[in-house]
Short mmCIF file of C-alpha atoms and ligand atoms in Angstrom, two decimals:
data_model
loop_
_atom_site.label_atom_id
_atom_site.label_comp_id
_atom_site.label_asym_id
_atom_site.label_seq_id
_atom_site.Cartn_x
_atom_site.Cartn_y
_atom_site.Cartn_z
CA MET Y 1 0.00 0.00 0.00
CA THR Y 2 1.33 3.44 -0.90
CA VAL Y 3 -0.87 6.41 -0.11
CA ASP Y 4 -0.79 10.03 -1.24
CA GLN Y 5 -0.04 12.93 1.09
CA SER Y 6 -3.68 13.72 1.89
CA MET Y 7 -4.39 10.09 2.88
CA TYR Y 8 -1.23 10.09 5.01
CA GLU Y 9 -2.35 13.28 6.76
CA ALA Y 10 -5.84 11.88 7.35
CA LEU Y 11 -4.37 8.74 8.94
CA ALA Y 12 -1.98 10.82 11.06
CA ARG Y 13 -4.92 12.92 12.31
CA GLU Y 14 -6.88 9.76 13.14
CA ASP Y 15 -3.85 8.40 15.00
CA GLN Y 16 -3.54 11.63 16.99
CA ALA Y 17 -7.27 11.59 17.75
CA HIS Y 18 -7.52 8.08 19.18
CA LEU Y 19 -4.32 6.15 19.65
CA LEU Y 20 -2.58 6.29 23.02
CA HIS Y 21 0.92 5.10 22.23
CA PRO Y 22 3.44 3.45 24.58
CA GLN Y 23 5.50 6.12 26.40
CA TYR Y 24 2.92 8.61 25.17
CA PHE Y 25 3.99 12.21 24.61
CA ALA Y 26 1.85 14.06 22.08
CA PRO Y 27 4.63 15.97 20.23
CA ASP Y 28 6.24 12.65 19.27
CA HIS Y 29 3.24 11.87 17.08
CA GLN Y 30 2.90 14.98 14.96
CA GLN Y 31 4.36 13.32 11.86
CA PRO Y 32 4.29 9.61 12.57
CA VAL Y 33 6.08 7.07 10.43
CA ILE Y 34 3.19 4.74 9.63
CA PHE Y 35 4.60 1.34 8.74
CA ASP Y 36 3.02 -0.87 6.17
CA ARG Y 37 5.23 -3.87 5.34
CA GLY Y 38 8.60 -5.50 5.78
CA GLU Y 39 11.01 -7.96 4.23
CA GLY Y 40 14.16 -9.23 5.96
CA VAL Y 41 15.79 -6.26 7.70
CA TRP Y 42 13.76 -3.80 5.61
CA LEU Y 43 10.61 -1.89 6.50
CA ALA Y 44 8.45 0.30 4.27
CA ASP Y 45 5.99 2.97 5.39
CA ILE Y 46 2.68 3.82 3.78
CA ARG Y 47 4.33 6.58 1.74
CA GLY Y 48 6.64 3.99 0.18
CA ARG Y 49 9.82 5.03 2.05
CA ARG Y 50 12.19 2.19 2.86
CA TYR Y 51 14.24 1.86 6.02
CA ILE Y 52 16.68 -0.63 7.52
CA ASP Y 53 15.20 -1.79 10.80
CA ALA Y 54 18.35 -1.50 12.90
CA LEU Y 55 16.51 -2.35 16.13
CA ALA Y 56 14.64 -5.44 14.89
CA SER Y 57 11.58 -3.24 15.58
CA LEU Y 58 11.76 -3.56 19.39
CA TRP Y 59 14.65 -6.03 19.66
CA ASN Y 60 12.25 -8.79 18.73
CA VAL Y 61 12.01 -9.49 14.98
CA ALA Y 62 14.88 -11.98 15.08
CA VAL Y 63 14.11 -13.90 11.87
CA GLY Y 64 13.34 -10.70 9.98
CA HIS Y 65 10.13 -9.39 8.46
CA GLY Y 66 7.90 -11.01 5.85
CA ARG Y 67 8.23 -14.66 6.89
CA GLY Y 68 5.30 -16.41 5.23
CA GLU Y 69 6.16 -19.61 7.13
CA LEU Y 70 5.11 -17.95 10.38
CA ALA Y 71 1.85 -16.68 8.92
CA ASP Y 72 1.19 -20.22 7.66
CA ALA Y 73 1.93 -21.73 11.08
CA ALA Y 74 -0.54 -19.33 12.71
CA ALA Y 75 -3.24 -19.89 10.08
CA GLU Y 76 -2.89 -23.67 10.23
CA GLN Y 77 -3.25 -23.69 14.00
CA MET Y 78 -6.16 -21.22 13.98
CA ARG Y 79 -8.02 -23.38 11.46
CA LYS Y 80 -7.74 -26.32 13.85
CA VAL Y 81 -9.07 -24.57 16.93
CA ALA Y 82 -9.62 -20.98 18.08
CA PHE Y 83 -8.31 -21.40 21.57
CA THR Y 84 -8.28 -23.88 24.40
CA ASN Y 85 -7.17 -23.07 27.89
CA ASN Y 86 -4.25 -24.56 29.76
CA TYR Y 87 -5.84 -24.47 33.20
CA VAL Y 88 -6.62 -27.38 35.51
CA GLY Y 89 -6.20 -30.59 33.54
CA PHE Y 90 -6.15 -29.10 30.01
CA SER Y 91 -3.28 -28.74 27.54
CA ASN Y 92 -2.55 -28.38 23.83
CA VAL Y 93 0.05 -29.90 21.50
CA PRO Y 94 1.92 -26.73 20.40
CA ALA Y 95 2.33 -25.56 24.02
CA ILE Y 96 3.63 -28.99 25.10
CA ARG Y 97 6.11 -29.10 22.21
CA LEU Y 98 7.25 -25.50 22.62
CA ALA Y 99 7.89 -25.98 26.34
CA SER Y 100 10.09 -29.01 25.54
CA LYS Y 101 11.91 -27.12 22.78
CA VAL Y 102 12.62 -24.13 25.03
CA ILE Y 103 13.94 -26.44 27.76
CA ASP Y 104 16.23 -28.11 25.16
CA LEU Y 105 17.67 -24.74 24.20
CA ALA Y 106 17.84 -23.09 27.63
CA TYR Y 107 20.37 -23.59 30.43
CA ASP Y 108 20.88 -27.20 31.57
CA ASN Y 109 19.30 -26.55 34.97
CA MET Y 110 15.99 -25.27 33.53
CA GLN Y 111 12.94 -27.51 33.78
CA GLY Y 112 9.49 -25.85 33.95
CA VAL Y 113 8.03 -23.25 31.55
CA PHE Y 114 5.15 -20.91 32.39
CA PHE Y 115 3.98 -19.11 29.23
CA THR Y 116 3.01 -15.43 29.33
CA ASN Y 117 2.06 -12.80 26.75
CA SER Y 118 4.89 -10.32 27.29
CA GLY Y 119 8.21 -9.64 28.95
CA SER Y 120 6.49 -7.65 31.69
CA GLU Y 121 4.29 -10.60 32.56
CA SER Y 122 7.33 -12.88 32.51
CA ASN Y 123 9.18 -10.72 35.05
CA GLU Y 124 6.13 -10.17 37.23
CA GLY Y 125 5.54 -13.95 37.24
CA ALA Y 126 9.21 -14.60 37.96
CA LEU Y 127 8.99 -12.47 41.12
CA LYS Y 128 5.78 -14.20 42.20
CA ALA Y 129 7.41 -17.60 41.57
CA ALA Y 130 10.47 -16.60 43.66
CA ARG Y 131 8.31 -15.50 46.60
CA PHE Y 132 6.12 -18.56 46.29
CA TYR Y 133 9.17 -20.84 46.29
CA TRP Y 134 10.53 -19.30 49.49
CA ASN Y 135 7.11 -19.70 51.11
CA LEU Y 136 7.15 -23.38 50.18
CA GLN Y 137 10.60 -23.61 51.76
CA GLY Y 138 9.16 -22.26 55.01
CA ARG Y 139 10.96 -18.92 54.61
CA PRO Y 140 8.10 -16.43 54.12
CA SER Y 141 10.24 -13.44 55.11
CA LYS Y 142 12.16 -13.69 51.83
CA VAL Y 143 10.02 -11.33 49.74
CA LYS Y 144 12.23 -8.47 48.53
CA LEU Y 145 13.57 -8.02 45.04
CA ILE Y 146 16.76 -6.19 44.15
CA SER Y 147 17.20 -4.73 40.72
CA ARG Y 148 19.89 -2.63 39.06
CA GLU Y 149 20.31 0.96 37.93
CA ARG Y 150 19.66 1.49 34.20
CA SER Y 151 17.77 -1.80 33.91
CA TYR Y 152 14.42 -2.11 32.13
CA HIS Y 153 11.97 -4.83 33.17
CA GLY Y 154 8.54 -3.79 31.91
CA GLY Y 155 5.43 -1.67 32.18
CA THR Y 156 3.24 -3.25 34.86
CA LEU Y 157 3.34 -1.59 38.27
CA ALA Y 158 5.74 -4.15 39.76
CA THR Y 159 8.00 -4.29 36.71
CA SER Y 160 8.04 -0.47 36.52
CA ALA Y 161 9.29 -0.55 40.11
CA MET Y 162 11.92 -3.13 39.10
CA THR Y 163 13.06 -0.89 36.26
CA GLY Y 164 16.12 1.13 37.26
CA LEU Y 165 15.37 4.17 35.10
CA PRO Y 166 13.63 6.89 37.17
CA ALA Y 167 11.85 8.33 34.11
CA PHE Y 168 9.59 5.25 34.24
CA TRP Y 169 8.45 5.98 37.81
CA LYS Y 170 7.44 9.63 37.52
CA GLY Y 171 3.75 10.22 38.13
CA PHE Y 172 2.93 6.57 38.86
CA GLY Y 173 3.69 6.38 42.56
CA PRO Y 174 3.49 4.94 45.06
CA LEU Y 175 5.41 2.12 43.42
CA VAL Y 176 5.26 -1.49 44.58
CA PRO Y 177 7.04 -1.86 47.93
CA GLU Y 178 9.89 -4.27 48.70
CA ILE Y 179 11.55 -3.66 45.35
CA SER Y 180 14.80 -1.67 45.52
CA HIS Y 181 17.84 -0.93 43.39
CA THR Y 182 21.57 -1.26 43.66
CA ARG Y 183 23.48 1.97 44.08
CA LYS Y 184 27.11 2.86 44.06
CA PRO Y 185 28.34 2.10 47.59
CA GLU Y 186 30.09 4.98 49.33
CA ASN Y 187 33.72 4.45 50.32
CA LEU Y 188 33.80 0.88 49.09
CA GLU Y 189 37.19 -0.32 47.99
CA CYS Y 190 36.74 -3.27 45.67
CA ASP Y 191 38.83 -5.11 43.14
CA CYS Y 192 36.02 -5.55 40.58
CA THR Y 193 36.46 -4.60 36.95
CA PRO Y 194 33.50 -2.30 36.30
CA ASN Y 195 30.90 -2.97 33.63
CA THR Y 196 30.66 -0.51 30.73
CA ASP Y 197 28.22 1.61 32.77
CA GLY Y 198 30.57 1.66 35.76
CA GLU Y 199 28.67 -0.85 37.91
CA CYS Y 200 30.44 -3.65 39.88
CA ALA Y 201 29.25 -7.02 41.20
CA CYS Y 202 29.87 -5.79 44.74
CA TRP Y 203 26.98 -3.32 44.35
CA ILE Y 204 24.67 -6.34 44.40
CA GLU Y 205 26.27 -7.71 47.54
CA GLN Y 206 25.96 -4.31 49.23
CA ALA Y 207 22.27 -4.14 48.30
CA ILE Y 208 21.59 -7.63 49.70
CA LEU Y 209 23.39 -6.74 52.94
CA ARG Y 210 21.56 -3.40 53.14
CA GLU Y 211 18.16 -5.10 52.80
CA GLY Y 212 19.07 -8.12 54.94
CA PRO Y 213 19.67 -11.47 53.17
CA ASP Y 214 16.85 -13.17 55.12
CA THR Y 215 14.37 -10.77 53.55
CA VAL Y 216 15.60 -10.95 49.95
CA ALA Y 217 13.84 -13.40 47.61
CA ALA Y 218 15.70 -12.61 44.41
CA ILE Y 219 17.70 -10.25 42.29
CA ILE Y 220 16.76 -9.52 38.68
CA VAL Y 221 19.46 -8.89 36.08
CA GLU Y 222 19.58 -8.29 32.34
CA PRO Y 223 22.76 -9.95 31.01
CA VAL Y 224 23.22 -6.90 28.80
CA LYS Y 225 21.12 -3.93 29.91
CA GLY Y 226 19.17 -3.16 26.75
CA ALA Y 227 16.58 -0.41 26.84
CA GLY Y 228 18.73 1.49 29.37
CA GLY Y 229 21.38 2.02 26.66
CA VAL Y 230 23.06 -1.36 25.87
CA TRP Y 231 25.54 -1.77 28.72
CA THR Y 232 27.74 -4.86 28.60
CA PRO Y 233 29.17 -6.54 31.71
CA ALA Y 234 32.80 -7.17 32.61
CA PRO Y 235 33.70 -10.87 32.06
CA GLU Y 236 33.83 -11.63 35.79
CA TYR Y 237 30.60 -9.77 36.64
CA PHE Y 238 28.08 -12.61 36.30
CA PRO Y 239 30.25 -15.37 37.82
CA ARG Y 240 30.64 -13.10 40.86
CA VAL Y 241 26.94 -12.25 40.98
CA ARG Y 242 26.13 -15.99 40.88
CA GLU Y 243 28.53 -16.59 43.75
CA ILE Y 244 26.97 -13.74 45.78
CA CYS Y 245 23.45 -15.12 45.19
CA ASP Y 246 24.56 -18.58 46.33
CA ARG Y 247 26.32 -17.19 49.39
CA TYR Y 248 23.22 -15.28 50.60
CA GLU Y 249 20.61 -17.78 49.35
CA VAL Y 250 19.04 -15.30 46.97
CA LEU Y 251 17.50 -16.47 43.68
CA MET Y 252 18.89 -15.06 40.46
CA ILE Y 253 16.29 -14.06 37.88
CA ALA Y 254 17.84 -13.49 34.45
CA ASP Y 255 15.73 -11.13 32.39
CA GLU Y 256 16.60 -12.37 28.90
CA VAL Y 257 13.61 -10.74 27.24
CA ILE Y 258 16.05 -9.07 24.82
CA THR Y 259 19.11 -11.32 25.07
CA GLY Y 260 17.25 -14.65 24.82
CA PHE Y 261 17.19 -16.64 21.57
CA GLY Y 262 20.43 -15.66 19.94
CA ARG Y 263 20.68 -11.88 20.16
CA THR Y 264 24.15 -11.95 21.74
CA GLY Y 265 25.51 -14.78 19.58
CA ARG Y 266 24.55 -17.52 22.06
CA TRP Y 267 21.08 -18.97 22.57
CA PHE Y 268 21.04 -17.37 26.03
CA ALA Y 269 23.46 -14.68 27.10
CA LEU Y 270 24.71 -15.97 30.45
CA GLU Y 271 26.29 -18.83 28.46
CA HIS Y 272 29.05 -16.33 27.61
CA TRP Y 273 30.20 -16.51 31.22
CA GLY Y 274 29.25 -20.09 32.13
CA VAL Y 275 26.53 -18.97 34.55
CA GLN Y 276 23.01 -20.36 35.04
CA PRO Y 277 20.13 -18.44 36.64
CA ASP Y 278 17.39 -19.84 38.91
CA ILE Y 279 14.57 -18.26 36.92
CA LEU Y 280 14.76 -17.14 33.30
CA SER Y 281 12.42 -14.53 31.79
CA ILE Y 282 11.94 -14.53 28.04
CA ALA Y 283 9.62 -12.99 25.41
CA LYS Y 284 10.24 -11.06 22.17
CA ALA Y 285 12.34 -13.36 19.91
CA ILE Y 286 10.55 -16.56 20.98
CA THR Y 287 8.04 -15.64 18.26
CA SER Y 288 10.16 -12.95 16.54
CA GLY Y 289 7.34 -10.53 17.33
CA TYR Y 290 4.90 -12.15 14.89
CA ILE Y 291 2.53 -12.78 17.78
CA PRO Y 292 2.86 -11.90 21.47
CA MET Y 293 4.36 -14.53 23.74
CA GLY Y 294 6.76 -14.80 26.66
CA ALA Y 295 7.58 -17.16 29.51
CA PHE Y 296 9.31 -17.53 32.81
CA ILE Y 297 11.25 -20.72 33.23
CA VAL Y 298 12.28 -22.28 36.51
CA THR Y 299 14.94 -24.77 37.56
CA GLY Y 300 14.22 -28.41 38.29
CA GLU Y 301 14.49 -27.59 42.00
CA ILE Y 302 11.81 -24.88 41.89
CA PHE Y 303 9.60 -26.98 39.61
CA GLU Y 304 9.90 -29.93 42.01
CA ALA Y 305 8.91 -27.68 44.92
CA LEU Y 306 5.78 -26.62 42.99
CA LYS Y 307 5.01 -30.24 42.14
CA ARG Y 308 5.27 -31.28 45.78
CA ALA Y 309 3.21 -28.34 47.08
CA PRO Y 310 0.50 -29.29 49.57
CA THR Y 311 -3.17 -29.04 48.59
CA ASP Y 312 -3.54 -25.62 50.19
CA ALA Y 313 -0.56 -24.25 48.21
CA ARG Y 314 -1.71 -24.26 44.59
CA PHE Y 315 0.36 -21.78 42.52
CA MET Y 316 -2.56 -19.40 41.86
CA HIS Y 317 -0.92 -17.52 39.02
CA ALA Y 318 -2.69 -17.49 35.65
CA TYR Y 319 -3.33 -15.75 32.35
CA THR Y 320 -6.16 -16.67 29.99
CA ASN Y 321 -3.69 -16.84 27.11
CA SER Y 322 -0.91 -18.79 28.86
CA GLY Y 323 0.32 -21.32 26.28
CA HIS Y 324 -2.00 -19.97 23.57
CA PRO Y 325 -1.95 -22.63 20.82
CA THR Y 326 -1.48 -20.15 17.95
CA ALA Y 327 1.37 -18.30 19.66
CA ALA Y 328 3.01 -21.61 20.56
CA ALA Y 329 2.73 -22.87 16.95
CA VAL Y 330 4.37 -19.67 15.70
CA GLY Y 331 7.07 -19.97 18.38
CA LEU Y 332 7.89 -23.53 17.32
CA ARG Y 333 8.17 -22.61 13.65
CA ASN Y 334 10.22 -19.52 14.51
CA LEU Y 335 12.76 -21.52 16.53
CA GLN Y 336 12.98 -24.04 13.70
CA ILE Y 337 13.84 -21.21 11.29
CA MET Y 338 16.50 -20.00 13.70
CA GLU Y 339 18.05 -23.48 13.82
CA ASP Y 340 17.73 -24.24 10.09
CA GLU Y 341 19.29 -20.92 9.10
CA HIS Y 342 21.95 -20.93 11.85
CA LEU Y 343 20.84 -17.49 12.98
CA VAL Y 344 22.57 -17.67 16.36
CA GLU Y 345 25.87 -18.28 14.58
CA ASN Y 346 25.04 -15.44 12.19
CA ALA Y 347 24.37 -13.14 15.14
CA ALA Y 348 27.80 -13.99 16.56
CA ALA Y 349 29.56 -13.40 13.24
CA MET Y 350 27.61 -10.28 12.26
CA GLY Y 351 27.99 -8.93 15.79
CA GLU Y 352 31.74 -8.86 15.24
CA VAL Y 353 31.21 -7.13 11.89
CA LEU Y 354 28.99 -4.53 13.58
CA GLY Y 355 31.43 -3.97 16.46
CA ASP Y 356 34.40 -3.62 14.08
CA ALA Y 357 32.52 -1.30 11.74
CA LEU Y 358 31.37 1.00 14.56
CA ARG Y 359 34.89 1.15 15.94
CA GLY Y 360 36.35 1.71 12.48
CA ALA Y 361 33.96 4.59 11.86
CA LEU Y 362 33.80 6.24 15.25
CA GLU Y 363 36.64 5.20 17.57
CA GLY Y 364 38.60 8.30 18.55
CA HIS Y 365 35.78 10.63 17.43
CA PRO Y 366 35.81 13.79 19.59
CA HIS Y 367 32.12 13.38 20.51
CA VAL Y 368 31.75 9.60 20.79
CA THR Y 369 32.72 7.36 23.72
CA ASN Y 370 32.15 3.90 25.07
CA LEU Y 371 31.57 1.90 21.89
CA ARG Y 372 30.28 -1.43 23.17
CA HIS Y 373 28.70 -4.53 21.78
CA LEU Y 374 27.93 -8.17 22.47
CA GLY Y 375 26.69 -10.11 19.47
CA LEU Y 376 24.08 -8.03 17.69
CA MET Y 377 23.53 -5.56 20.53
CA ALA Y 378 25.62 -2.43 20.32
CA GLY Y 379 25.66 1.06 21.76
CA LEU Y 380 27.61 4.30 21.68
CA SER Y 381 27.52 7.42 23.82
CA LEU Y 382 27.56 10.99 22.53
CA VAL Y 383 29.48 13.48 24.66
CA LYS Y 384 30.48 17.12 24.41
CA ASP Y 385 34.12 16.17 24.89
CA ALA Y 386 35.35 12.59 24.55
CA ALA Y 387 38.70 13.48 26.14
CA THR Y 388 37.14 14.55 29.46
CA GLY Y 389 33.81 12.70 29.20
CA GLU Y 390 31.93 15.98 29.67
CA ALA Y 391 28.27 15.48 28.74
CA PHE Y 392 26.25 17.60 26.32
CA ASP Y 393 23.82 20.10 27.78
CA PRO Y 394 20.57 18.05 28.05
CA ALA Y 395 18.78 20.68 25.96
CA ALA Y 396 21.10 19.86 23.03
CA THR Y 397 19.52 16.37 22.61
CA PRO Y 398 22.29 15.19 20.25
CA ALA Y 399 21.15 11.56 20.21
CA LEU Y 400 17.61 12.49 19.18
CA ARG Y 401 19.03 14.57 16.35
CA VAL Y 402 21.32 11.72 15.30
CA GLN Y 403 18.35 9.37 15.32
CA ARG Y 404 16.28 11.72 13.16
CA HIS Y 405 19.13 12.25 10.68
CA MET Y 406 19.69 8.50 10.44
CA ARG Y 407 16.04 7.96 9.66
CA GLU Y 408 15.41 10.86 7.31
CA GLU Y 409 18.71 10.98 5.45
CA GLY Y 410 20.15 7.50 5.93
CA GLY Y 411 16.99 5.40 5.85
CA VAL Y 412 17.94 3.64 9.09
CA ILE Y 413 15.68 3.25 12.10
CA THR Y 414 17.21 2.86 15.52
CA ARG Y 415 16.61 3.97 19.08
CA VAL Y 416 18.17 6.39 21.52
CA VAL Y 417 18.19 6.52 25.30
CA GLY Y 418 19.43 9.81 26.73
CA ASP Y 419 22.72 10.46 24.92
CA HIS Y 420 23.15 6.83 23.86
CA VAL Y 421 22.41 5.39 20.42
CA VAL Y 422 21.65 1.66 20.33
CA PHE Y 423 21.61 -0.99 17.61
CA ALA Y 424 20.06 -4.46 17.43
CA PRO Y 425 19.24 -5.46 13.85
CA PRO Y 426 17.39 -8.69 13.02
CA LEU Y 427 19.60 -11.78 13.31
CA VAL Y 428 19.34 -12.28 9.53
CA VAL Y 429 21.31 -9.08 8.87
CA ASN Y 430 24.27 -9.30 6.45
CA ALA Y 431 27.56 -7.41 6.24
CA SER Y 432 26.41 -5.05 3.52
CA GLU Y 433 23.33 -4.02 5.54
CA ILE Y 434 25.54 -3.48 8.58
CA GLY Y 435 27.73 -1.27 6.39
CA GLN Y 436 24.66 0.84 5.53
CA ILE Y 437 23.68 1.13 9.21
CA VAL Y 438 27.16 2.28 10.21
CA ASP Y 439 27.50 4.69 7.26
CA ALA Y 440 24.20 6.30 8.23
CA THR Y 441 25.37 6.55 11.85
CA ARG Y 442 28.69 8.15 10.87
CA ALA Y 443 26.95 10.65 8.59
CA ALA Y 444 24.42 11.55 11.28
CA VAL Y 445 27.10 12.03 13.96
CA ARG Y 446 29.02 14.28 11.56
CA ALA Y 447 25.92 16.32 10.69
CA VAL Y 448 24.92 16.80 14.33
CA THR Y 449 28.33 17.37 15.97
CA GLY Y 450 30.10 18.99 13.03
CA ALA Y 451 33.01 16.53 13.40
C1 PLP N 501 14.81 -6.60 29.27
C2 PLP N 501 13.34 -6.38 29.14
N1 PLP N 501 12.53 -6.93 30.05
C3 PLP N 501 11.20 -6.78 29.97
C4 PLP N 501 10.63 -6.04 28.96
C5 PLP N 501 9.15 -5.86 28.91
O1 PLP N 501 8.63 -6.59 27.86
P1 PLP N 501 7.18 -6.25 27.26
O2 PLP N 501 7.28 -4.88 26.67
O3 PLP N 501 6.96 -7.34 26.27
O4 PLP N 501 6.23 -6.31 28.38
C6 PLP N 501 11.44 -5.46 27.98
C7 PLP N 501 10.87 -4.67 26.89
O5 PLP N 501 11.55 -4.07 26.10
C8 PLP N 501 12.84 -5.61 28.08
O6 PLP N 501 13.66 -5.05 27.20
#
């Protein structure tokens, strides 16, 4: 579909009149890009403009756009049956098979899958599962959750509280109690190598000690903080965090809503450091965004505890659409595509191409610092002075201007967070498309900073 200017304007007015968008702020929607179709890493809007989707839409379209196989999988399943529920004594074949497939791919210690509709529901359920587990263990005081600065965990009230980005709290208080964040300890001498955002594993230990280990149910960690700006960890960070969790008997929830299913060049990101979580949250790439689905996954130990629960301790957590047959059928087909086309291996190889290209284009630039990447997740920071690290005046909004230039002049769509520009193209991306993404970035940085 390609529409003329008057049809575009009519649709934009209709959008402005009725559609409340995520992170709604009216000026953002004065001249919306209205998407129409996609193919591979490419998107086209209703005016016929083409863009490279350098964020896999919202980190989720792993197998790329336009996959007829996934539409066929959905249609085939829908023709069989509209919906059947997964509650007390009922099940369906795609959900059974997808649960087994996910357990095959996930960490060795994972055993039980609870399907959700989104990453937020996965994290909210993960916290409920952690508390429930400690109750079953006769330790009901372990209820608190510790999260990290700059993390993003979702849009429900509890997952907004988990999120370590204050912009997501403003105007929504009071937030859910018993959820707190790590902060830089004062006067702490430690031998940790900091992560790219300056955080150390000892911040987690300090937070657990501050709250009291007997009251802490779990910590929640993104292996690479995504929506907060793509911040990669030091190699020893997660092994140390695992050790701290074990020492204080605190469950480790890995939020792999972005990093799960190949994004970092491994099926799941903690594999990079030989670490396994106790609960794993996933969503996004399980269906490559073709249909909503997520899950939280628990270890054999937690699953066994739920199986042995007494009659008055049923795990009363539920969603109508948990294990929806259509979503599960799409998930199965999507994971098969990922395996058949070796997309995790491609993410690892193309991630190196992306990292090298960004460094080649921008390392040493007077207004760019902290080029970072793991697999096909990358980020860079714009600063007034790279030599001193001095930040731009917030009113200058350099990243927003870079983003706009990339889109309007370079035909590349990506995302910015504060002064950070982030990249996460579909896992099917090739070297030439990465070249176009990086060229557009370099041109935009030059246009905005003059260097
Ligand atoms: C790491 C992480 N966790 C959770 C979520 C929330 O997922 P959803 O928007 O599907 O609820 C997101 C969304 O971007 C995310 O990036």
